[in-house]
Amino acid sequence: MKKSILVVVILLSIIAILPIIGNTFITKQINERLVELESLGLKVSKDESESSYLHSSRHFEFLLKDSKEFIEYLKQYSNEQIPPYVKAMLDGVLVGADVEYSNLPFAKAFEIEIYPMKLSAKMSDTLQQDNVSLYEYIEKFLAQKGVLYHIEYNLLNSDFKGYLKDVDETYTLDDTTELTLSLEEAKFKGNGALLAPNELVSKIKKLHFNATQKENNLNFHMNDFKSTSNFESANTYITNIDIDETLLELKGDGRDVDISMDSLRVNASSNDQGTTTQINSKSSIKDLKLATKEATVNLEDFNFDIAINGLDKQEHTKFMELVSQNYVFMTPESNQALSASATSLLSKGLEIEVADFSIKKFAYNVDKKIKGFKVQTVLKVKEDLGLAKKMQISPLMALPNIGLESELRISKEMYTKVLKRNGLTAGLAGFEKEDGDDYLFIVKFADTKLSINGKSLN
C-alpha cells in the first residue's frame, strides 16, 4: 500500500513540474532564436514577459540595425534578386512580436503575432518632407497594428497556419486622389520552416485597390485566390494558382481599358531529380474580355500547355541566377553574361513541346463568338558544343541544329473574318488545307528546309 502511494506521489510530482520544465524548454528555444536574429541585424529593443503556471507570453520589439545582413539572409529563400531600394525601406524599421504559448510545450501550438510599428528613418524623413498628413496617417495605421500576421506554429510536427489581418482603408492625397485598399480573409497553412516551407497553401477571399482623381480611375479587383505549393528544392517544386475573378479598369484621358478574367488556372512545376531539368507550365482562362476605345475582344476557354525537357542542370541553374540578377542590375556586362549563358545552355540541347495553345471561341468587336484555333508544336535543339563559336560568326549557323513540327488548326470563320480581314494571312495564302470546318496547316522545319502542308518554302 505504501509503495502504491509512493508511486502515485511521484507521478503527481512529475505531472506538477511538467509546466515548469516546459516553460524552461520553450524559453531556451526562444532565446536561441533571439541570438540568431541578433546575428541577422535585428536588435531586441524591448523584451517583456508574463507567466502563470500553465501559460506564458512575451512581447518583443525588434529594431533592424543592419538591413544588409538581413537581406543576405532573405536571399537564401528567394529566386529573385532583392532590389537595392529595399535596404532604405528596412533600415531602422521597428517590428513588434507577441508570442503566447502553453507551458506544456506540445499541448498547444505557439501563437505569434508580427506587426511593423514604425517606418524606417529614411522613409519617415521623406514622407514628412513631402506629405506630413500621409506620414501621420501611416504612423497611426501602424500603431493600430494595421498590418499584422497571426501565426500558429506546432513544434512537434512543424505544421503552421495563420492569417493576415483584414484591411479596409481609404485615404485622400493632397492632390484629391482618393485611395482605397481592401483585403479580406487572407489565410495560409503549411509545413516546415516559415521562410522556406515544404508545403504552403494560401487563400485570399477578396483584394481590392482603387485610385480615383476626377475623371481618372484605376480599379483592380480579385476574388477567391488560392495558391498551393510543394517544395523539395529550389529546382524541384509544384505550384498551382486558382483565381475565380480578376478585374482591371483604367479610365480617363481617352485611354480606357477594361480587362476581366474568370477562372484563371496556372500550374507550374520543375524537376531536376534526374540527369536533366524538366519545366512544365499549364494555364487556362474560362473567359477573358479586353475592351478599349478601339476594339473589344472576347476569348472563351483559353489554354496554354508547354514543357521544356532536357535542360542541362548546371547550365540552367547558372542561367536562372543571371536572369534574376539582370532583372534588377541590367548593365552591358550583365547582358553579355546572360547571352553567353543562354548560348551555353542551348549548346547542351533541349526540347520544347507546346501540347496545347488554343482558344475554343473568339469574338472581335460586335461579332458573335466563333470557333477559334489550336496549335501543337515540338521544337528540338540538337546538342552542339561548338555553338558559341558559330554564333560569333553568324546566328544563321545555328539553324541546322533546330528541328520543328507544328500543327495549326484554325476555324474557317476565324481565318476569314479575323485574320484575312486584318491582313494576317498573307504568309499562309495558297497553303490552306480544308479539314471539315477548319483549315489545317502542318509546318515542318528540318535541315534548314521549311514546308507548309508538304509544300516547300525554300
Short mmCIF file of C-alpha atoms in Angstrom, two decimals:
data_model
loop_
_atom_site.label_atom_id
_atom_site.label_comp_id
_atom_site.label_asym_id
_atom_site.label_seq_id
_atom_site.Cartn_x
_atom_site.Cartn_y
_atom_site.Cartn_z
CA MET A 1 0.00 0.00 0.00
CA LYS A 2 2.77 2.40 0.95
CA LYS A 3 4.58 1.60 -2.33
CA SER A 4 1.42 2.38 -4.33
CA ILE A 5 1.01 5.70 -2.55
CA LEU A 6 4.66 6.48 -3.19
CA VAL A 7 4.26 5.74 -6.93
CA VAL A 8 1.18 7.99 -7.12
CA VAL A 9 3.01 10.80 -5.30
CA ILE A 10 5.95 10.50 -7.69
CA LEU A 11 3.66 10.57 -10.75
CA LEU A 12 1.75 13.57 -9.42
CA SER A 13 5.03 15.35 -8.70
CA ILE A 14 6.24 14.73 -12.26
CA ILE A 15 2.95 15.99 -13.67
CA ALA A 16 3.09 19.02 -11.41
CA ILE A 17 6.56 20.09 -12.55
CA LEU A 18 5.89 19.49 -16.29
CA PRO A 19 4.76 23.11 -16.88
CA ILE A 20 7.91 24.37 -15.16
CA ILE A 21 10.07 22.11 -17.34
CA GLY A 22 8.06 23.09 -20.41
CA ASN A 23 8.44 26.80 -19.72
CA THR A 24 12.20 26.38 -19.27
CA PHE A 25 12.45 24.41 -22.52
CA ILE A 26 10.45 26.91 -24.59
CA THR A 27 12.24 29.90 -23.06
CA LYS A 28 15.54 28.30 -24.07
CA GLN A 29 14.23 27.77 -27.63
CA ILE A 30 13.11 31.41 -27.89
CA ASN A 31 16.38 32.76 -26.50
CA GLU A 32 18.34 30.72 -29.04
CA ARG A 33 16.24 32.26 -31.84
CA LEU A 34 16.91 35.73 -30.43
CA VAL A 35 20.65 35.14 -30.65
CA GLU A 36 20.17 34.07 -34.27
CA LEU A 37 18.11 37.20 -35.05
CA GLU A 38 20.81 39.40 -33.48
CA SER A 39 23.31 37.91 -35.92
CA LEU A 40 20.98 38.91 -38.79
CA GLY A 41 20.93 42.57 -37.81
CA LEU A 42 17.72 42.51 -35.74
CA LYS A 43 18.33 44.03 -32.31
CA VAL A 44 15.87 43.36 -29.47
CA SER A 45 14.93 46.80 -28.15
CA LYS A 46 12.25 45.51 -25.77
CA ASP A 47 11.58 42.12 -24.13
CA GLU A 48 8.67 41.85 -21.70
CA SER A 49 7.25 38.60 -20.35
CA GLU A 50 4.33 37.37 -18.26
CA SER A 51 3.98 33.87 -16.94
CA SER A 52 1.49 31.83 -14.96
CA TYR A 53 1.59 28.17 -14.02
CA LEU A 54 0.19 26.91 -17.36
CA HIS A 55 0.56 29.85 -19.69
CA SER A 56 3.28 32.33 -20.75
CA SER A 57 3.57 35.29 -23.09
CA ARG A 58 6.37 37.55 -24.29
CA HIS A 59 6.35 40.86 -26.13
CA PHE A 60 9.31 41.80 -28.32
CA GLU A 61 10.24 44.86 -30.29
CA PHE A 62 12.93 44.42 -32.92
CA LEU A 63 14.90 47.26 -34.49
CA LEU A 64 16.51 46.40 -37.81
CA LYS A 65 20.01 47.84 -37.33
CA ASP A 66 21.76 46.08 -40.23
CA SER A 67 19.48 45.60 -43.24
CA LYS A 68 22.41 44.29 -45.34
CA GLU A 69 22.79 41.18 -43.15
CA PHE A 70 19.02 40.66 -43.07
CA ILE A 71 18.66 40.97 -46.86
CA GLU A 72 21.50 38.49 -47.41
CA TYR A 73 19.60 36.08 -45.17
CA LEU A 74 16.36 36.56 -47.14
CA LYS A 75 18.16 35.87 -50.42
CA GLN A 76 18.61 32.26 -49.36
CA TYR A 77 14.87 31.78 -49.75
CA SER A 78 14.29 33.84 -52.88
CA ASN A 79 14.99 33.13 -56.54
CA GLU A 80 14.63 36.84 -57.25
CA GLN A 81 17.27 39.47 -56.61
CA ILE A 82 16.06 41.82 -53.87
CA PRO A 83 16.06 45.43 -55.19
CA PRO A 84 18.57 47.81 -53.58
CA TYR A 85 15.86 50.30 -52.55
CA VAL A 86 14.56 47.68 -50.09
CA LYS A 87 17.59 48.42 -47.89
CA ALA A 88 16.48 52.04 -47.47
CA MET A 89 12.96 50.87 -46.66
CA LEU A 90 14.17 48.44 -43.96
CA ASP A 91 16.95 50.34 -42.21
CA GLY A 92 15.63 51.31 -38.76
CA VAL A 93 12.22 49.61 -39.12
CA LEU A 94 10.67 48.75 -35.76
CA VAL A 95 8.77 45.45 -35.68
CA GLY A 96 6.67 44.11 -32.82
CA ALA A 97 6.07 40.45 -31.99
CA ASP A 98 3.77 38.89 -29.39
CA VAL A 99 4.31 35.25 -28.51
CA GLU A 100 1.87 33.18 -26.46
CA TYR A 101 2.33 29.52 -25.55
CA SER A 102 1.34 26.81 -23.13
CA ASN A 103 3.94 25.75 -20.59
CA LEU A 104 3.09 22.21 -21.64
CA PRO A 105 5.27 22.52 -24.74
CA PHE A 106 3.37 20.21 -27.08
CA ALA A 107 -0.13 20.73 -25.74
CA LYS A 108 -0.80 23.71 -27.97
CA ALA A 109 0.87 25.46 -30.88
CA PHE A 110 2.81 28.69 -30.46
CA GLU A 111 0.70 31.74 -31.25
CA ILE A 112 2.75 34.54 -32.79
CA GLU A 113 1.63 37.95 -33.99
CA ILE A 114 4.09 40.05 -36.01
CA TYR A 115 3.43 43.66 -36.97
CA PRO A 116 5.50 46.66 -38.15
CA MET A 117 5.37 49.51 -35.64
CA LYS A 118 7.39 52.30 -37.28
CA LEU A 119 8.72 53.12 -40.74
CA SER A 120 12.43 53.32 -41.45
CA ALA A 121 14.14 56.62 -40.67
CA LYS A 122 14.70 57.43 -44.36
CA MET A 123 11.09 56.73 -45.32
CA SER A 124 9.83 58.74 -42.35
CA ASP A 125 12.02 61.74 -43.26
CA THR A 126 10.96 61.62 -46.90
CA LEU A 127 7.25 61.40 -46.07
CA GLN A 128 7.45 64.20 -43.50
CA GLN A 129 9.08 66.46 -46.09
CA ASP A 130 6.72 65.55 -48.93
CA ASN A 131 3.40 64.86 -47.22
CA VAL A 132 3.07 65.31 -43.44
CA SER A 133 -0.59 64.25 -43.35
CA LEU A 134 0.19 60.98 -45.16
CA TYR A 135 3.07 60.32 -42.77
CA GLU A 136 0.78 60.85 -39.77
CA TYR A 137 -1.87 58.60 -41.30
CA ILE A 138 0.60 55.74 -41.86
CA GLU A 139 2.09 56.12 -38.38
CA LYS A 140 -1.40 55.92 -36.85
CA PHE A 141 -2.25 52.93 -39.07
CA LEU A 142 0.87 51.04 -37.94
CA ALA A 143 0.33 51.97 -34.27
CA GLN A 144 -3.09 50.28 -34.51
CA LYS A 145 -1.42 47.11 -35.88
CA GLY A 146 -2.89 47.77 -39.32
CA VAL A 147 -0.52 45.21 -40.87
CA LEU A 148 -0.50 42.07 -38.73
CA TYR A 149 0.44 38.43 -39.35
CA HIS A 150 -1.05 35.88 -36.96
CA ILE A 151 0.74 32.52 -36.96
CA GLU A 152 0.15 29.30 -35.03
CA TYR A 153 3.19 27.01 -35.15
CA ASN A 154 3.39 23.45 -33.83
CA LEU A 155 6.85 22.50 -32.56
CA LEU A 156 6.06 18.78 -32.66
CA ASN A 157 5.30 18.38 -36.39
CA SER A 158 6.25 21.81 -37.87
CA ASP A 159 2.68 22.41 -39.07
CA PHE A 160 1.58 26.04 -39.15
CA LYS A 161 -1.44 28.12 -40.04
CA GLY A 162 -2.35 31.77 -39.83
CA TYR A 163 -3.83 34.82 -41.41
CA LEU A 164 -3.15 38.41 -42.40
CA LYS A 165 -5.38 40.91 -40.64
CA ASP A 166 -8.21 42.32 -42.78
CA VAL A 167 -7.58 45.78 -44.23
CA ASP A 168 -10.26 48.32 -45.18
CA GLU A 169 -8.66 51.74 -45.60
CA THR A 170 -9.45 54.91 -47.55
CA TYR A 171 -7.19 57.95 -47.80
CA THR A 172 -7.29 61.17 -49.86
CA LEU A 173 -3.99 62.64 -51.03
CA ASP A 174 -3.26 66.36 -51.22
CA ASP A 175 -3.97 66.35 -54.99
CA THR A 176 -7.52 64.98 -54.23
CA THR A 177 -6.64 61.44 -55.36
CA GLU A 178 -8.72 59.02 -53.27
CA LEU A 179 -7.05 55.68 -52.48
CA THR A 180 -8.94 52.62 -51.27
CA LEU A 181 -7.44 49.28 -50.22
CA SER A 182 -9.43 46.27 -49.03
CA LEU A 183 -8.14 42.83 -48.06
CA GLU A 184 -10.46 40.12 -46.75
CA GLU A 185 -9.73 36.67 -45.32
CA ALA A 186 -6.08 36.23 -46.31
CA LYS A 187 -5.22 32.84 -44.79
CA PHE A 188 -2.37 30.37 -45.07
CA LYS A 189 -1.25 26.98 -43.78
CA GLY A 190 1.65 24.66 -44.39
CA ASN A 191 4.51 22.62 -43.03
CA GLY A 192 8.20 23.32 -42.46
CA ALA A 193 10.23 26.44 -41.76
CA LEU A 194 8.16 29.64 -42.07
CA LEU A 195 10.57 31.29 -44.54
CA ALA A 196 11.21 28.08 -46.51
CA PRO A 197 8.19 25.76 -46.10
CA ASN A 198 7.92 22.30 -47.63
CA GLU A 199 4.21 22.86 -48.24
CA LEU A 200 2.21 26.09 -48.41
CA VAL A 201 -1.46 26.82 -49.12
CA SER A 202 -2.60 30.46 -49.33
CA LYS A 203 -6.10 31.86 -49.81
CA ILE A 204 -7.49 35.38 -50.25
CA LYS A 205 -11.24 35.94 -50.41
CA LYS A 206 -11.02 39.49 -51.80
CA LEU A 207 -8.35 42.03 -52.73
CA HIS A 208 -9.44 45.47 -53.98
CA PHE A 209 -7.46 48.60 -54.83
CA ASN A 210 -8.92 51.79 -56.25
CA ALA A 211 -7.37 55.17 -57.10
CA THR A 212 -9.66 57.97 -58.29
CA GLN A 213 -8.87 61.56 -59.28
CA LYS A 214 -11.62 63.49 -61.05
CA GLU A 215 -12.34 61.59 -64.30
CA ASN A 216 -9.30 59.34 -63.96
CA ASN A 217 -9.68 55.97 -62.26
CA LEU A 218 -7.60 52.84 -61.65
CA ASN A 219 -9.57 49.91 -60.29
CA PHE A 220 -8.24 46.42 -59.50
CA HIS A 221 -10.36 43.66 -58.02
CA MET A 222 -9.61 39.98 -57.33
CA ASN A 223 -11.94 37.39 -55.81
CA ASP A 224 -11.14 33.94 -54.40
CA PHE A 225 -7.41 33.50 -54.87
CA LYS A 226 -5.84 30.16 -53.91
CA SER A 227 -2.23 29.01 -54.22
CA THR A 228 -0.86 25.55 -53.38
CA SER A 229 2.88 24.78 -53.45
CA ASN A 230 5.09 21.82 -52.62
CA PHE A 231 8.86 22.34 -52.50
CA GLU A 232 11.56 19.69 -52.45
CA SER A 233 14.35 22.04 -53.52
CA ALA A 234 14.88 25.30 -55.39
CA ASN A 235 14.54 23.46 -58.73
CA THR A 236 12.05 20.73 -57.78
CA TYR A 237 8.59 22.05 -56.96
CA ILE A 238 4.91 22.11 -57.94
CA THR A 239 2.77 25.26 -57.72
CA ASN A 240 -0.93 25.71 -58.52
CA ILE A 241 -2.78 29.04 -58.64
CA ASP A 242 -6.55 29.48 -58.98
CA ILE A 243 -8.29 32.87 -59.23
CA ASP A 244 -12.05 32.92 -59.75
CA GLU A 245 -12.42 36.56 -60.83
CA THR A 246 -9.97 39.30 -61.80
CA LEU A 247 -10.80 42.83 -62.97
CA LEU A 248 -8.56 45.71 -64.05
CA GLU A 249 -10.06 49.00 -65.21
CA LEU A 250 -8.26 52.15 -66.38
CA LYS A 251 -10.38 55.18 -67.21
CA GLY A 252 -9.53 58.75 -68.18
CA ASP A 253 -7.69 60.77 -70.83
CA GLY A 254 -9.47 58.83 -73.58
CA ARG A 255 -7.39 55.69 -72.95
CA ASP A 256 -9.97 53.49 -71.25
CA VAL A 257 -9.02 49.85 -70.79
CA ASP A 258 -11.20 47.13 -69.27
CA ILE A 259 -9.75 43.65 -68.66
CA SER A 260 -11.69 40.91 -66.89
CA MET A 261 -10.93 37.22 -66.40
CA ASP A 262 -12.99 34.36 -64.99
CA SER A 263 -11.44 31.14 -63.67
CA LEU A 264 -7.73 31.67 -64.19
CA ARG A 265 -5.79 28.45 -63.52
CA VAL A 266 -1.99 28.16 -63.54
CA ASN A 267 0.10 25.07 -62.84
CA ALA A 268 3.90 25.25 -62.85
CA SER A 269 6.44 22.59 -61.93
CA SER A 270 10.14 21.91 -62.18
CA ASN A 271 12.06 18.69 -61.60
CA ASP A 272 15.82 18.21 -61.57
CA GLN A 273 15.94 14.84 -59.80
CA GLY A 274 17.14 13.06 -62.95
CA THR A 275 20.13 13.82 -65.14
CA THR A 276 18.44 16.91 -66.61
CA THR A 277 15.89 19.55 -65.60
CA GLN A 278 12.28 19.49 -66.81
CA ILE A 279 9.95 22.51 -66.60
CA ASN A 280 6.19 22.39 -67.16
CA SER A 281 3.62 25.16 -67.25
CA LYS A 282 -0.10 24.93 -67.93
CA SER A 283 -2.50 27.89 -67.92
CA SER A 284 -6.19 28.25 -68.68
CA ILE A 285 -8.82 31.01 -68.60
CA LYS A 286 -12.52 30.21 -68.82
CA ASP A 287 -13.48 33.65 -70.09
CA LEU A 288 -11.41 36.75 -70.90
CA LYS A 289 -12.61 40.16 -72.04
CA LEU A 290 -10.41 43.02 -73.25
CA ALA A 291 -12.15 46.27 -74.12
CA THR A 292 -10.56 49.51 -75.33
CA LYS A 293 -11.89 52.53 -77.17
CA GLU A 294 -10.78 50.96 -80.46
CA ALA A 295 -11.77 47.31 -80.03
CA THR A 296 -13.39 44.63 -77.87
CA VAL A 297 -12.07 41.07 -77.74
CA ASN A 298 -13.72 38.10 -76.01
CA LEU A 299 -11.98 34.76 -75.54
CA GLU A 300 -13.57 31.59 -74.19
CA ASP A 301 -11.61 28.55 -72.95
CA PHE A 302 -8.04 29.74 -73.48
CA ASN A 303 -5.36 27.07 -72.88
CA PHE A 304 -1.57 27.11 -72.95
CA ASP A 305 0.36 23.94 -72.07
CA ILE A 306 4.14 23.95 -72.54
CA ALA A 307 7.00 21.70 -71.40
CA ILE A 308 10.76 22.19 -71.66
CA ASN A 309 12.74 18.97 -71.40
CA GLY A 310 16.41 18.00 -71.41
CA LEU A 311 17.85 21.15 -69.84
CA ASP A 312 21.38 20.76 -68.57
CA LYS A 313 21.05 21.16 -64.78
CA GLN A 314 24.26 23.07 -64.17
CA GLU A 315 23.81 25.47 -67.09
CA HIS A 316 20.13 26.01 -66.26
CA THR A 317 20.94 26.92 -62.64
CA LYS A 318 23.60 29.39 -63.77
CA PHE A 319 21.25 30.92 -66.36
CA MET A 320 18.41 31.43 -63.85
CA GLU A 321 20.78 33.11 -61.38
CA LEU A 322 21.88 35.54 -64.09
CA VAL A 323 18.27 36.21 -65.09
CA SER A 324 17.33 37.16 -61.51
CA GLN A 325 20.38 39.41 -61.18
CA ASN A 326 19.81 41.06 -64.56
CA TYR A 327 16.21 41.77 -63.61
CA VAL A 328 17.43 44.43 -61.18
CA PHE A 329 21.00 45.31 -62.20
CA MET A 330 20.91 45.48 -66.01
CA THR A 331 24.28 46.51 -67.47
CA PRO A 332 26.07 45.81 -70.77
CA GLU A 333 28.28 43.33 -68.89
CA SER A 334 25.33 41.52 -67.31
CA ASN A 335 23.53 41.36 -70.68
CA GLN A 336 26.64 39.87 -72.26
CA ALA A 337 26.96 37.29 -69.47
CA LEU A 338 23.27 36.39 -69.82
CA SER A 339 23.60 35.97 -73.59
CA ALA A 340 26.68 33.76 -73.18
CA SER A 341 24.87 31.63 -70.59
CA ALA A 342 21.84 31.22 -72.86
CA THR A 343 24.10 30.09 -75.71
CA SER A 344 25.87 27.64 -73.40
CA LEU A 345 22.51 26.26 -72.25
CA LEU A 346 21.30 25.82 -75.85
CA SER A 347 24.56 24.12 -76.82
CA LYS A 348 23.65 21.22 -74.50
CA GLY A 349 20.41 20.65 -76.40
CA LEU A 350 16.76 20.77 -75.30
CA GLU A 351 13.20 20.08 -76.40
CA ILE A 352 10.21 22.43 -76.19
CA GLU A 353 6.76 20.92 -76.56
CA VAL A 354 3.59 23.00 -76.81
CA ALA A 355 0.92 20.38 -76.22
CA ASP A 356 -1.96 22.84 -76.40
CA PHE A 357 -2.18 26.50 -77.33
CA SER A 358 -5.82 27.11 -78.11
CA ILE A 359 -8.92 29.28 -77.89
CA LYS A 360 -12.24 27.46 -78.13
CA LYS A 361 -14.34 30.51 -79.03
CA PHE A 362 -13.47 34.05 -80.08
CA ALA A 363 -15.31 37.32 -80.68
CA TYR A 364 -13.98 40.60 -82.10
CA ASN A 365 -15.92 43.83 -81.60
CA VAL A 366 -19.64 43.22 -82.20
CA ASP A 367 -19.18 39.86 -83.94
CA LYS A 368 -20.81 36.85 -82.33
CA LYS A 369 -18.48 34.25 -80.85
CA ILE A 370 -16.95 31.97 -83.44
CA LYS A 371 -14.83 28.82 -83.26
CA GLY A 372 -11.16 29.54 -82.55
CA PHE A 373 -7.88 27.68 -83.13
CA LYS A 374 -5.46 25.12 -81.71
CA VAL A 375 -1.68 24.86 -82.10
CA GLN A 376 0.57 21.90 -81.21
CA THR A 377 4.32 22.21 -81.62
CA VAL A 378 7.52 20.28 -80.92
CA LEU A 379 10.83 22.15 -81.26
CA LYS A 380 14.14 20.36 -80.77
CA VAL A 381 17.60 21.89 -80.43
CA LYS A 382 20.45 19.42 -81.04
CA GLU A 383 23.48 19.33 -78.79
CA ASP A 384 26.33 21.31 -80.33
CA LEU A 385 29.29 22.15 -78.11
CA GLY A 386 30.69 24.42 -80.83
CA LEU A 387 27.56 26.60 -80.89
CA ALA A 388 29.20 29.63 -79.22
CA LYS A 389 31.85 29.91 -81.97
CA LYS A 390 29.20 29.53 -84.70
CA MET A 391 27.05 32.25 -83.12
CA GLN A 392 30.01 34.64 -83.13
CA ILE A 393 30.29 34.20 -86.90
CA SER A 394 26.53 34.30 -87.63
CA PRO A 395 23.36 33.23 -85.76
CA LEU A 396 22.21 31.60 -89.02
CA MET A 397 24.85 28.91 -88.47
CA ALA A 398 22.67 27.58 -85.62
CA LEU A 399 19.76 26.79 -87.95
CA PRO A 400 20.91 23.20 -88.76
CA ASN A 401 20.57 22.42 -85.03
CA ILE A 402 16.86 23.29 -85.00
CA GLY A 403 14.02 20.94 -85.85
CA LEU A 404 10.35 21.88 -85.68
CA GLU A 405 6.99 20.23 -86.31
CA SER A 406 3.83 22.25 -85.77
CA GLU A 407 0.16 21.71 -86.45
CA LEU A 408 -2.16 24.74 -86.65
CA ARG A 409 -5.89 24.04 -86.81
CA ILE A 410 -7.95 27.21 -87.27
CA SER A 411 -11.67 27.55 -87.94
CA LYS A 412 -12.65 28.83 -91.37
CA GLU A 413 -14.73 31.56 -89.69
CA MET A 414 -11.79 32.89 -87.71
CA TYR A 415 -9.46 32.60 -90.71
CA THR A 416 -11.69 34.67 -93.00
CA LYS A 417 -13.43 37.04 -90.55
CA VAL A 418 -10.47 37.92 -88.35
CA LEU A 419 -7.09 37.03 -89.85
CA LYS A 420 -7.87 37.67 -93.52
CA ARG A 421 -9.84 40.83 -92.76
CA ASN A 422 -6.84 42.25 -90.88
CA GLY A 423 -4.26 41.20 -93.48
CA LEU A 424 -2.68 38.46 -91.34
CA THR A 425 -2.97 35.57 -93.81
CA ALA A 426 -0.51 36.72 -96.48
CA GLY A 427 2.10 34.15 -95.48
CA LEU A 428 -0.46 31.32 -95.47
CA ALA A 429 -2.28 32.11 -98.72
CA GLY A 430 -2.22 29.16 -101.08
CA PHE A 431 -1.27 26.64 -98.38
CA GLU A 432 -4.77 26.15 -96.90
CA LYS A 433 -5.85 22.54 -96.40
CA GLU A 434 -9.53 22.05 -95.60
CA ASP A 435 -10.48 19.68 -92.80
CA GLY A 436 -14.20 19.94 -92.07
CA ASP A 437 -14.94 23.37 -90.56
CA ASP A 438 -11.22 24.10 -90.18
CA TYR A 439 -8.13 24.94 -92.16
CA LEU A 440 -5.17 22.75 -91.27
CA PHE A 441 -1.56 23.87 -91.57
CA ILE A 442 1.29 21.42 -90.87
CA VAL A 443 4.60 23.25 -90.62
CA LYS A 444 7.93 21.42 -90.67
CA PHE A 445 11.48 22.72 -90.40
CA ALA A 446 14.42 20.30 -90.64
CA ASP A 447 17.92 20.55 -92.11
CA THR A 448 17.22 24.27 -92.80
CA LYS A 449 14.25 23.28 -95.03
CA LEU A 450 10.80 24.79 -94.33
CA SER A 451 7.50 23.40 -95.60
CA ILE A 452 3.77 24.00 -95.03
CA ASN A 453 1.39 21.15 -95.79
CA GLY A 454 4.16 19.43 -97.76
CA LYS A 455 4.90 22.46 -99.95
CA SER A 456 8.47 23.74 -99.71
CA LEU A 457 9.14 27.41 -98.99
CA ASN A 458 12.86 27.34 -99.78
#
